[in-house]
Amino acid sequence: MAKPAPLLQGTLDLIVLELLRSEPTNGYDLAQRIQAVSRDVLQVNAGSLYPALYRLEERGLVKAAWKETDTGRRAKVYSLTAAGRKALESQRAEWARFAGALSHILKRA
Amino acid sequence: MTAVRRMLLRLRAVFLFGRMQREMDEEMRAHVERAADRYMARGMSRAEATVAARREFGNATVIASDARDARGARWAEALVTDIRVALRAMRATPALTLVITLTLALGIGATTAIYSIVDGVLLRPLPYRAPESLVVLHDVQRTDRDLPASFPEYVDWRQRTTSIFSDVGALIWHGEVLSGSGDAEQLQGAETSANVLSMLGVTPTLGRAFRADEDLPSAPRVVMLSDDLWKRRFNADSTIIGRSITLTGQPFVVIGVYHASPTAVLPQGNTFAHGKAPDFWEPLRLSERNSPRGVHYISVIARLRPGVTAAAASVRLAAVEGQLEKDRATTHGIAMLPLATELVGNLRAPLALLLGSVVLVLIVACANIANLLLARTTARRRELAVRAALGAGRLRVTWHVLLEGIVRATIGGVCGILLALGTVSAARHFLREIPRISEVTLDVRALLIAAALSIATGMLASLVPALRASRGDLVSDLREGARGVSGGRDRVRHALVIAQIAVSFTLLVTGALLGRSFERLTHAPNGFDPRDLVTASTWLPDSRYPDSVSQIAFNTRLGDAVARRFGATNVALTSDLPVGGGTSGDITIVGRVFAAGQAPMVQKRVVSHGYFSVLHARLVSGRLFAAGDVLGAPHVAIVNEAFVKRWFPTESPLGHQITFDWNTSGPQTIVGVVADVREGPLDQAAPPAVYAPSEQVPNTFMNMIVRTDRDPSGVEAVYRDALREIDPALPVLQVRTMSDWIASGIARRRLTASILGAFAVAALLLAAVGLYGVISYSVTQRMREFGVRAALGAVTGDLVRLVFTQVAGWIVIGVAAGAVAGLAAGKLVSAQLYGITQTDPWAFGASAVLLAIVGGMAAFAPTWRAARADPLEALHAD
């Protein structure tokens, strides 16, 4: 297994927003899903994830509620707000432009 | 929007700090547990899995801290920490904390409470239209001031003062019994001339007011009801207007309903003393025929014409007086008083003193706080300098000191508010007989001013040295160390303490003078034994008891009925209770000639046979009334010693004849002389009095006096039963103990004495607190000196003497200054004094002794600390 890649600066918010768009989830599952969806390429530790979640919550992009999980544990479940959805759209577009530009540069090399 | 949102979150962070913390902890714990589950599913043991999960999670504390920063919680956290530090600092200096809390509580609480009471009872304007131009007119006589008017006098005054007053009206307090719907109920209301309501500005909320001709004796009976009574008894039924109700057996047509403000007290002495608004208004249907010139019982209210000053009115009244003297051959004059003065008494001088004391106590409280915090912050200069040297920002250091001040102030302020609330409700409970006291509430403006002032002082006093320390005068402060104190500041501190002692001594002396007067007054000889006496009264309507025979028969029957229960030797009747105003009038002495209008003025009493023996009054000569003194037998009278001293100084009055000129036919022979029973106010000399037997002279208003150890309700039940048996339509009026009756007569003095007493105690406590603070500080500063002295051979006694000499010096100077002020203050209240002079040595001496004792107690703990100064420790302390 290859060593997990470090997250690019500023991309964690985008990843969190994108994953929450498809399904509201709690912090632990979110971490696991980032790893799974990226096929183990990206790994996010709790020390980055939770501050990111709280920051997004404070900016009003995600909201949180306590829910009971299947295993009977209480878990704080995060979901996107309307503002979060909008922010995701604009960040996604920005990322697409940035990634396009980047791959263009790299292809030329 | 985001700014507002962020602020809200931040605020939430402050208030929900604990909850947020818990939620974050729980969320992270859940994360670790789930990770551990995963590791266990891979085959690890629980312990291994937990370790691995923790490793994967990272440093929880750091994460939590980062997470909190992300939530804007750092600010809240810092505040909570700072408050904790401040609380710890307060716990570390318990004495200072206690002293500051006490000072703030007293400064804010006592002053606000007392100001609220003074304002509510004395200063707040009466709830009448243009109350400042309302006055009360009294009859003035050679020996008696401020008599109520007689009806003919009222008519004269009204007719002859039209250039002075826009309106002159008559008013008497009057009881009625409402019957017909539900239980019979005793009401208290007023009978007035038709113009009084509009003069006062009382307008009906329903129906109409009195018409001008409705106070004529021939007018039909009408009544206005208070809205309170109307709601309570008639379910606010508006069809009541025009209907007839039964008052004390008579039909009255209800013409209107008015709003009864509970603060709308009316003149006429003690009956209104509970600050109750009248339940009803009835027209005063009088004529000169049913109300002769000799019977003084009417309160006269008038309104000054616009543009007529009180001084101008007095001058013109004097002219009217002169005219009346000629036309009516009378010596009765007219006195005018503002209505407000009539109701609460002339309290201008004591009031100035009281309000002055409010300010003084507040200044002393502020001085105390400034003093203590200055001392504290000065002592902390080194600590603050160290902090600054270690890199704490100027703002941070200042903030810390300020926050400590805020926390202290908040605690003290809350205690102060509680104290104020407690004092006001205690006053309402214990000073019930004071007019309008039931309406007194805490004055929020005064509370805010007092709180703001003392808290601001506290902050300023703690802030100034803090700013200085943070400005970075580090080197000198570090070098100066704990002894960094300048002599100048010490002198200011000491001067403040001495001023405090002086102020509290002045208030103590004034309070003691008034308290002692009050004490003397309550123990002034009445000529009778007021213990175990209960009184009750009723009123006979003229219409049903029109003549002497029926009135006398009723009074005798009632007396006998009650006597069956309490014993004939324990029940008496009198037309007026002693120690009150009473009914006075002219008499003539047969065989003596007095110039026109110079006839003797006496208190007239109609009393039952048992009156003197029930009161335990002493017979001086002759005899008391006996069974033979009844209607039809020769008319007899008893006089008191004041009467004899005045008109029979050299001969015995026994056998002389007088004419009572009051419902009697023919002269009465004086058959006895009794020692003076106080038939006038307590604070005046016993007036001359003439007594007639109630079995011979009729009266429609009789007070019953019962000597019993039962409480008033027991007497009331018997009295009510007796009345019901004789005439169920009659009201039971004013059942109370004789002591209550006496107390209500001196309620005003009691109020002044209580308020000043409360101030004196507050000031004394403040002075003690201040003294303690300053001595305590001074001892702490001088511990090294004491240690050195101890090392050089000073014994405990020397050290104690050292401290106490200083304290005694302050007290002596303070008391001397206070005594000078006390003499001036005594002049202010000299009119309020009874039986003592304003230089009463007892008041001054006791105040000085009390101050010395309290001062000594305040100095005790610090002195004890000084006395145990350990030479070694003192020398080691920096």
PDB file of N, CA and C in Angstrom, chain B residues 742-820:
ATOM      1  N   ILE B 742     -52.319  54.719  70.935  1.00  0.00           N
ATOM      2  CA  ILE B 742     -51.293  55.672  71.369  1.00  0.00           C
ATOM      3  C   ILE B 742     -50.161  55.718  70.342  1.00  0.00           C
ATOM      4  N   ALA B 743     -49.785  54.524  69.844  1.00  0.00           N
ATOM      5  CA  ALA B 743     -48.678  54.457  68.886  1.00  0.00           C
ATOM      6  C   ALA B 743     -49.016  55.212  67.611  1.00  0.00           C
ATOM      7  N   SER B 744     -50.280  55.125  67.163  1.00  0.00           N
ATOM      8  CA  SER B 744     -50.629  55.789  65.910  1.00  0.00           C
ATOM      9  C   SER B 744     -50.534  57.297  66.054  1.00  0.00           C
ATOM     10  N   GLY B 745     -50.675  57.791  67.280  1.00  0.00           N
ATOM     11  CA  GLY B 745     -50.577  59.228  67.498  1.00  0.00           C
ATOM     12  C   GLY B 745     -49.157  59.742  67.396  1.00  0.00           C
ATOM     13  N   ILE B 746     -48.188  58.852  67.596  1.00  0.00           N
ATOM     14  CA  ILE B 746     -46.803  59.299  67.531  1.00  0.00           C
ATOM     15  C   ILE B 746     -46.070  58.577  66.415  1.00  0.00           C
ATOM     16  N   ALA B 747     -46.849  58.104  65.425  1.00  0.00           N
ATOM     17  CA  ALA B 747     -46.261  57.336  64.324  1.00  0.00           C
ATOM     18  C   ALA B 747     -45.248  58.158  63.550  1.00  0.00           C
ATOM     19  N   ARG B 748     -45.565  59.435  63.375  1.00  0.00           N
ATOM     20  CA  ARG B 748     -44.682  60.275  62.576  1.00  0.00           C
ATOM     21  C   ARG B 748     -43.308  60.410  63.226  1.00  0.00           C
ATOM     22  N   ARG B 749     -43.328  60.617  64.537  1.00  0.00           N
ATOM     23  CA  ARG B 749     -42.067  60.697  65.269  1.00  0.00           C
ATOM     24  C   ARG B 749     -41.307  59.380  65.163  1.00  0.00           C
ATOM     25  N   ARG B 750     -42.084  58.296  65.211  1.00  0.00           N
ATOM     26  CA  ARG B 750     -41.450  56.996  65.154  1.00  0.00           C
ATOM     27  C   ARG B 750     -40.746  56.822  63.809  1.00  0.00           C
ATOM     28  N   LEU B 751     -41.409  57.284  62.742  1.00  0.00           N
ATOM     29  CA  LEU B 751     -40.813  57.172  61.416  1.00  0.00           C
ATOM     30  C   LEU B 751     -39.486  57.921  61.367  1.00  0.00           C
ATOM     31  N   THR B 752     -39.505  59.197  61.786  1.00  0.00           N
ATOM     32  CA  THR B 752     -38.285  59.989  61.742  1.00  0.00           C
ATOM     33  C   THR B 752     -37.188  59.329  62.571  1.00  0.00           C
ATOM     34  N   ALA B 753     -37.554  58.907  63.784  1.00  0.00           N
ATOM     35  CA  ALA B 753     -36.552  58.296  64.657  1.00  0.00           C
ATOM     36  C   ALA B 753     -36.027  57.001  64.037  1.00  0.00           C
ATOM     37  N   SER B 754     -36.916  56.193  63.457  1.00  0.00           N
ATOM     38  CA  SER B 754     -36.476  54.923  62.879  1.00  0.00           C
ATOM     39  C   SER B 754     -35.546  55.150  61.698  1.00  0.00           C
ATOM     40  N   ILE B 755     -35.934  56.091  60.848  1.00  0.00           N
ATOM     41  CA  ILE B 755     -35.109  56.323  59.661  1.00  0.00           C
ATOM     42  C   ILE B 755     -33.730  56.831  60.069  1.00  0.00           C
ATOM     43  N   LEU B 756     -33.714  57.818  60.968  1.00  0.00           N
ATOM     44  CA  LEU B 756     -32.421  58.338  61.402  1.00  0.00           C
ATOM     45  C   LEU B 756     -31.633  57.263  62.128  1.00  0.00           C
ATOM     46  N   GLY B 757     -32.324  56.442  62.913  1.00  0.00           N
ATOM     47  CA  GLY B 757     -31.658  55.356  63.623  1.00  0.00           C
ATOM     48  C   GLY B 757     -31.026  54.387  62.645  1.00  0.00           C
ATOM     49  N   ALA B 758     -31.777  54.042  61.595  1.00  0.00           N
ATOM     50  CA  ALA B 758     -31.254  53.125  60.586  1.00  0.00           C
ATOM     51  C   ALA B 758     -30.022  53.718  59.932  1.00  0.00           C
ATOM     52  N   PHE B 759     -30.094  55.030  59.656  1.00  0.00           N
ATOM     53  CA  PHE B 759     -28.939  55.691  59.051  1.00  0.00           C
ATOM     54  C   PHE B 759     -27.743  55.658  59.981  1.00  0.00           C
ATOM     55  N   ALA B 760     -28.007  55.925  61.243  1.00  0.00           N
ATOM     56  CA  ALA B 760     -26.918  55.959  62.202  1.00  0.00           C
ATOM     57  C   ALA B 760     -26.245  54.593  62.272  1.00  0.00           C
ATOM     58  N   VAL B 761     -27.054  53.530  62.281  1.00  0.00           N
ATOM     59  CA  VAL B 761     -26.481  52.182  62.345  1.00  0.00           C
ATOM     60  C   VAL B 761     -25.684  51.889  61.074  1.00  0.00           C
ATOM     61  N   ALA B 762     -26.252  52.266  59.922  1.00  0.00           N
ATOM     62  CA  ALA B 762     -25.543  52.050  58.667  1.00  0.00           C
ATOM     63  C   ALA B 762     -24.212  52.792  58.680  1.00  0.00           C
ATOM     64  N   ALA B 763     -24.249  54.055  59.125  1.00  0.00           N
ATOM     65  CA  ALA B 763     -23.028  54.847  59.152  1.00  0.00           C
ATOM     66  C   ALA B 763     -22.023  54.263  60.141  1.00  0.00           C
ATOM     67  N   LEU B 764     -22.520  53.777  61.271  1.00  0.00           N
ATOM     68  CA  LEU B 764     -21.640  53.190  62.283  1.00  0.00           C
ATOM     69  C   LEU B 764     -20.947  51.954  61.721  1.00  0.00           C
ATOM     70  N   LEU B 765     -21.728  51.098  61.062  1.00  0.00           N
ATOM     71  CA  LEU B 765     -21.159  49.898  60.465  1.00  0.00           C
ATOM     72  C   LEU B 765     -20.121  50.273  59.411  1.00  0.00           C
ATOM     73  N   LEU B 766     -20.464  51.270  58.608  1.00  0.00           N
ATOM     74  CA  LEU B 766     -19.531  51.700  57.571  1.00  0.00           C
ATOM     75  C   LEU B 766     -18.237  52.213  58.193  1.00  0.00           C
ATOM     76  N   ALA B 767     -18.382  52.992  59.269  1.00  0.00           N
ATOM     77  CA  ALA B 767     -17.194  53.518  59.931  1.00  0.00           C
ATOM     78  C   ALA B 767     -16.356  52.371  60.488  1.00  0.00           C
ATOM     79  N   ALA B 768     -17.033  51.371  61.072  1.00  0.00           N
ATOM     80  CA  ALA B 768     -16.316  50.220  61.623  1.00  0.00           C
ATOM     81  C   ALA B 768     -15.573  49.489  60.515  1.00  0.00           C
ATOM     82  N   VAL B 769     -16.265  49.298  59.401  1.00  0.00           N
ATOM     83  CA  VAL B 769     -15.663  48.609  58.275  1.00  0.00           C
ATOM     84  C   VAL B 769     -14.457  49.386  57.754  1.00  0.00           C
ATOM     85  N   GLY B 770     -14.621  50.705  57.651  1.00  0.00           N
ATOM     86  CA  GLY B 770     -13.531  51.545  57.180  1.00  0.00           C
ATOM     87  C   GLY B 770     -12.342  51.494  58.126  1.00  0.00           C
ATOM     88  N   LEU B 771     -12.654  51.576  59.410  1.00  0.00           N
ATOM     89  CA  LEU B 771     -11.627  51.553  60.436  1.00  0.00           C
ATOM     90  C   LEU B 771     -10.843  50.242  60.357  1.00  0.00           C
ATOM     91  N   TYR B 772     -11.602  49.163  60.246  1.00  0.00           N
ATOM     92  CA  TYR B 772     -10.966  47.853  60.155  1.00  0.00           C
ATOM     93  C   TYR B 772     -10.043  47.792  58.951  1.00  0.00           C
ATOM     94  N   GLY B 773     -10.562  48.237  57.813  1.00  0.00           N
ATOM     95  CA  GLY B 773      -9.784  48.178  56.581  1.00  0.00           C
ATOM     96  C   GLY B 773      -8.473  48.928  56.719  1.00  0.00           C
ATOM     97  N   VAL B 774      -8.563  50.134  57.232  1.00  0.00           N
ATOM     98  CA  VAL B 774      -7.375  50.977  57.292  1.00  0.00           C
ATOM     99  C   VAL B 774      -6.381  50.452  58.320  1.00  0.00           C
ATOM    100  N   ILE B 775      -6.872  50.047  59.481  1.00  0.00           N
ATOM    101  CA  ILE B 775      -5.958  49.539  60.509  1.00  0.00           C
ATOM    102  C   ILE B 775      -5.312  48.249  60.034  1.00  0.00           C
ATOM    103  N   SER B 776      -6.134  47.405  59.435  1.00  0.00           N
ATOM    104  CA  SER B 776      -5.632  46.128  58.943  1.00  0.00           C
ATOM    105  C   SER B 776      -4.501  46.359  57.947  1.00  0.00           C
ATOM    106  N   TYR B 777      -4.722  47.296  57.044  1.00  0.00           N
ATOM    107  CA  TYR B 777      -3.728  47.602  56.038  1.00  0.00           C
ATOM    108  C   TYR B 777      -2.464  48.155  56.680  1.00  0.00           C
ATOM    109  N   SER B 778      -2.708  49.085  57.597  1.00  0.00           N
ATOM    110  CA  SER B 778      -1.572  49.739  58.242  1.00  0.00           C
ATOM    111  C   SER B 778      -0.731  48.725  59.018  1.00  0.00           C
ATOM    112  N   VAL B 779      -1.394  47.771  59.683  1.00  0.00           N
ATOM    113  CA  VAL B 779      -0.670  46.758  60.448  1.00  0.00           C
ATOM    114  C   VAL B 779       0.155  45.879  59.502  1.00  0.00           C
ATOM    115  N   THR B 780      -0.459  45.484  58.392  1.00  0.00           N
ATOM    116  CA  THR B 780       0.262  44.666  57.424  1.00  0.00           C
ATOM    117  C   THR B 780       1.526  45.385  56.962  1.00  0.00           C
ATOM    118  N   GLN B 781       1.363  46.691  56.700  1.00  0.00           N
ATOM    119  CA  GLN B 781       2.513  47.457  56.222  1.00  0.00           C
ATOM    120  C   GLN B 781       3.603  47.559  57.283  1.00  0.00           C
ATOM    121  N   ARG B 782       3.171  47.567  58.547  1.00  0.00           N
ATOM    122  CA  ARG B 782       4.155  47.831  59.617  1.00  0.00           C
ATOM    123  C   ARG B 782       4.640  46.564  60.305  1.00  0.00           C
ATOM    124  N   MET B 783       4.241  45.389  59.745  1.00  0.00           N
ATOM    125  CA  MET B 783       4.631  44.145  60.418  1.00  0.00           C
ATOM    126  C   MET B 783       6.133  44.080  60.654  1.00  0.00           C
ATOM    127  N   ARG B 784       6.909  44.536  59.658  1.00  0.00           N
ATOM    128  CA  ARG B 784       8.356  44.454  59.817  1.00  0.00           C
ATOM    129  C   ARG B 784       8.812  45.344  60.965  1.00  0.00           C
ATOM    130  N   GLU B 785       8.222  46.540  61.011  1.00  0.00           N
ATOM    131  CA  GLU B 785       8.549  47.466  62.100  1.00  0.00           C
ATOM    132  C   GLU B 785       8.226  46.826  63.452  1.00  0.00           C
ATOM    133  N   PHE B 786       7.020  46.193  63.507  1.00  0.00           N
ATOM    134  CA  PHE B 786       6.628  45.542  64.765  1.00  0.00           C
ATOM    135  C   PHE B 786       7.606  44.428  65.114  1.00  0.00           C
ATOM    136  N   GLY B 787       8.009  43.666  64.082  1.00  0.00           N
ATOM    137  CA  GLY B 787       8.955  42.585  64.297  1.00  0.00           C
ATOM    138  C   GLY B 787      10.253  43.114  64.861  1.00  0.00           C
ATOM    139  N   VAL B 788      10.711  44.228  64.264  1.00  0.00           N
ATOM    140  CA  VAL B 788      11.968  44.821  64.742  1.00  0.00           C
ATOM    141  C   VAL B 788      11.804  45.260  66.190  1.00  0.00           C
ATOM    142  N   ARG B 789      10.663  45.908  66.454  1.00  0.00           N
ATOM    143  CA  ARG B 789      10.407  46.356  67.825  1.00  0.00           C
ATOM    144  C   ARG B 789      10.401  45.168  68.787  1.00  0.00           C
ATOM    145  N   ALA B 790       9.720  44.068  68.336  1.00  0.00           N
ATOM    146  CA  ALA B 790       9.676  42.875  69.178  1.00  0.00           C
ATOM    147  C   ALA B 790      11.084  42.348  69.402  1.00  0.00           C
ATOM    148  N   ALA B 791      11.862  42.374  68.328  1.00  0.00           N
ATOM    149  CA  ALA B 791      13.235  41.885  68.439  1.00  0.00           C
ATOM    150  C   ALA B 791      14.024  42.740  69.424  1.00  0.00           C
ATOM    151  N   LEU B 792      13.695  44.046  69.458  1.00  0.00           N
ATOM    152  CA  LEU B 792      14.425  44.949  70.343  1.00  0.00           C
ATOM    153  C   LEU B 792      13.856  44.926  71.750  1.00  0.00           C
ATOM    154  N   GLY B 793      12.860  44.055  71.995  1.00  0.00           N
ATOM    155  CA  GLY B 793      12.397  43.873  73.360  1.00  0.00           C
ATOM    156  C   GLY B 793      11.020  44.404  73.663  1.00  0.00           C
ATOM    157  N   ALA B 794      10.290  44.920  72.652  1.00  0.00           N
ATOM    158  CA  ALA B 794       8.918  45.370  72.918  1.00  0.00           C
ATOM    159  C   ALA B 794       8.062  44.157  73.264  1.00  0.00           C
ATOM    160  N   VAL B 795       7.242  44.261  74.281  1.00  0.00           N
ATOM    161  CA  VAL B 795       6.362  43.150  74.633  1.00  0.00           C
ATOM    162  C   VAL B 795       4.995  43.388  73.991  1.00  0.00           C
ATOM    163  N   THR B 796       4.161  42.353  74.105  1.00  0.00           N
ATOM    164  CA  THR B 796       2.840  42.409  73.459  1.00  0.00           C
ATOM    165  C   THR B 796       2.106  43.704  73.786  1.00  0.00           C
ATOM    166  N   GLY B 797       2.125  44.077  75.065  1.00  0.00           N
ATOM    167  CA  GLY B 797       1.411  45.278  75.498  1.00  0.00           C
ATOM    168  C   GLY B 797       1.888  46.513  74.754  1.00  0.00           C
ATOM    169  N   ASP B 798       3.191  46.611  74.514  1.00  0.00           N
ATOM    170  CA  ASP B 798       3.729  47.782  73.818  1.00  0.00           C
ATOM    171  C   ASP B 798       3.169  47.862  72.408  1.00  0.00           C
ATOM    172  N   LEU B 799       3.136  46.691  71.735  1.00  0.00           N
ATOM    173  CA  LEU B 799       2.675  46.673  70.348  1.00  0.00           C
ATOM    174  C   LEU B 799       1.200  47.031  70.288  1.00  0.00           C
ATOM    175  N   VAL B 800       0.414  46.451  71.207  1.00  0.00           N
ATOM    176  CA  VAL B 800      -1.023  46.744  71.242  1.00  0.00           C
ATOM    177  C   VAL B 800      -1.239  48.235  71.458  1.00  0.00           C
ATOM    178  N   ARG B 801      -0.463  48.768  72.397  1.00  0.00           N
ATOM    179  CA  ARG B 801      -0.607  50.190  72.698  1.00  0.00           C
ATOM    180  C   ARG B 801      -0.300  51.024  71.456  1.00  0.00           C
ATOM    181  N   LEU B 802       0.718  50.595  70.738  1.00  0.00           N
ATOM    182  CA  LEU B 802       1.138  51.297  69.534  1.00  0.00           C
ATOM    183  C   LEU B 802      -0.030  51.451  68.549  1.00  0.00           C
ATOM    184  N   VAL B 803      -0.706  50.311  68.306  1.00  0.00           N
ATOM    185  CA  VAL B 803      -1.812  50.341  67.344  1.00  0.00           C
ATOM    186  C   VAL B 803      -2.993  51.111  67.922  1.00  0.00           C
ATOM    187  N   PHE B 804      -3.300  50.800  69.196  1.00  0.00           N
ATOM    188  CA  PHE B 804      -4.499  51.387  69.781  1.00  0.00           C
ATOM    189  C   PHE B 804      -4.387  52.899  69.974  1.00  0.00           C
ATOM    190  N   THR B 805      -3.179  53.384  70.207  1.00  0.00           N
ATOM    191  CA  THR B 805      -3.022  54.822  70.360  1.00  0.00           C
ATOM    192  C   THR B 805      -3.468  55.510  69.085  1.00  0.00           C
ATOM    193  N   GLN B 806      -3.055  54.924  67.951  1.00  0.00           N
ATOM    194  CA  GLN B 806      -3.436  55.500  66.669  1.00  0.00           C
ATOM    195  C   GLN B 806      -4.963  55.489  66.499  1.00  0.00           C
ATOM    196  N   VAL B 807      -5.548  54.319  66.775  1.00  0.00           N
ATOM    197  CA  VAL B 807      -7.004  54.178  66.620  1.00  0.00           C
ATOM    198  C   VAL B 807      -7.731  55.161  67.531  1.00  0.00           C
ATOM    199  N   ALA B 808      -7.288  55.213  68.792  1.00  0.00           N
ATOM    200  CA  ALA B 808      -7.955  56.089  69.756  1.00  0.00           C
ATOM    201  C   ALA B 808      -7.845  57.530  69.292  1.00  0.00           C
ATOM    202  N   GLY B 809      -6.712  57.897  68.726  1.00  0.00           N
ATOM    203  CA  GLY B 809      -6.525  59.254  68.214  1.00  0.00           C
ATOM    204  C   GLY B 809      -7.563  59.579  67.161  1.00  0.00           C
ATOM    205  N   TRP B 810      -7.714  58.653  66.219  1.00  0.00           N
ATOM    206  CA  TRP B 810      -8.707  58.879  65.154  1.00  0.00           C
ATOM    207  C   TRP B 810     -10.101  59.043  65.738  1.00  0.00           C
ATOM    208  N   ILE B 811     -10.437  58.151  66.676  1.00  0.00           N
ATOM    209  CA  ILE B 811     -11.794  58.197  67.225  1.00  0.00           C
ATOM    210  C   ILE B 811     -12.029  59.501  67.968  1.00  0.00           C
ATOM    211  N   VAL B 812     -11.022  59.937  68.747  1.00  0.00           N
ATOM    212  CA  VAL B 812     -11.192  61.177  69.508  1.00  0.00           C
ATOM    213  C   VAL B 812     -11.393  62.359  68.571  1.00  0.00           C
ATOM    214  N   ILE B 813     -10.558  62.434  67.547  1.00  0.00           N
ATOM    215  CA  ILE B 813     -10.697  63.553  66.599  1.00  0.00           C
ATOM    216  C   ILE B 813     -12.063  63.472  65.900  1.00  0.00           C
ATOM    217  N   GLY B 814     -12.421  62.256  65.472  1.00  0.00           N
ATOM    218  CA  GLY B 814     -13.689  62.067  64.758  1.00  0.00           C
ATOM    219  C   GLY B 814     -14.879  62.442  65.625  1.00  0.00           C
ATOM    220  N   VAL B 815     -14.845  61.998  66.879  1.00  0.00           N
ATOM    221  CA  VAL B 815     -15.967  62.287  67.774  1.00  0.00           C
ATOM    222  C   VAL B 815     -16.051  63.787  68.059  1.00  0.00           C
ATOM    223  N   ALA B 816     -14.901  64.422  68.223  1.00  0.00           N
ATOM    224  CA  ALA B 816     -14.908  65.864  68.486  1.00  0.00           C
ATOM    225  C   ALA B 816     -15.539  66.606  67.316  1.00  0.00           C
ATOM    226  N   ALA B 817     -15.113  66.248  66.100  1.00  0.00           N
ATOM    227  CA  ALA B 817     -15.680  66.910  64.918  1.00  0.00           C
ATOM    228  C   ALA B 817     -17.170  66.588  64.816  1.00  0.00           C
ATOM    229  N   GLY B 818     -17.511  65.322  65.082  1.00  0.00           N
ATOM    230  CA  GLY B 818     -18.911  64.908  64.998  1.00  0.00           C
ATOM    231  C   GLY B 818     -19.766  65.602  66.032  1.00  0.00           C
ATOM    232  N   ALA B 819     -19.179  65.888  67.208  1.00  0.00           N
ATOM    233  CA  ALA B 819     -19.953  66.539  68.261  1.00  0.00           C
ATOM    234  C   ALA B 819     -20.332  67.951  67.852  1.00  0.00           C
ATOM    235  N   VAL B 820     -19.381  68.648  67.198  1.00  0.00           N
ATOM    236  CA  VAL B 820     -19.680  70.001  66.720  1.00  0.00           C
ATOM    237  C   VAL B 820     -20.834  69.936  65.715  1.00  0.00           C
TER     238      VAL B 820
END
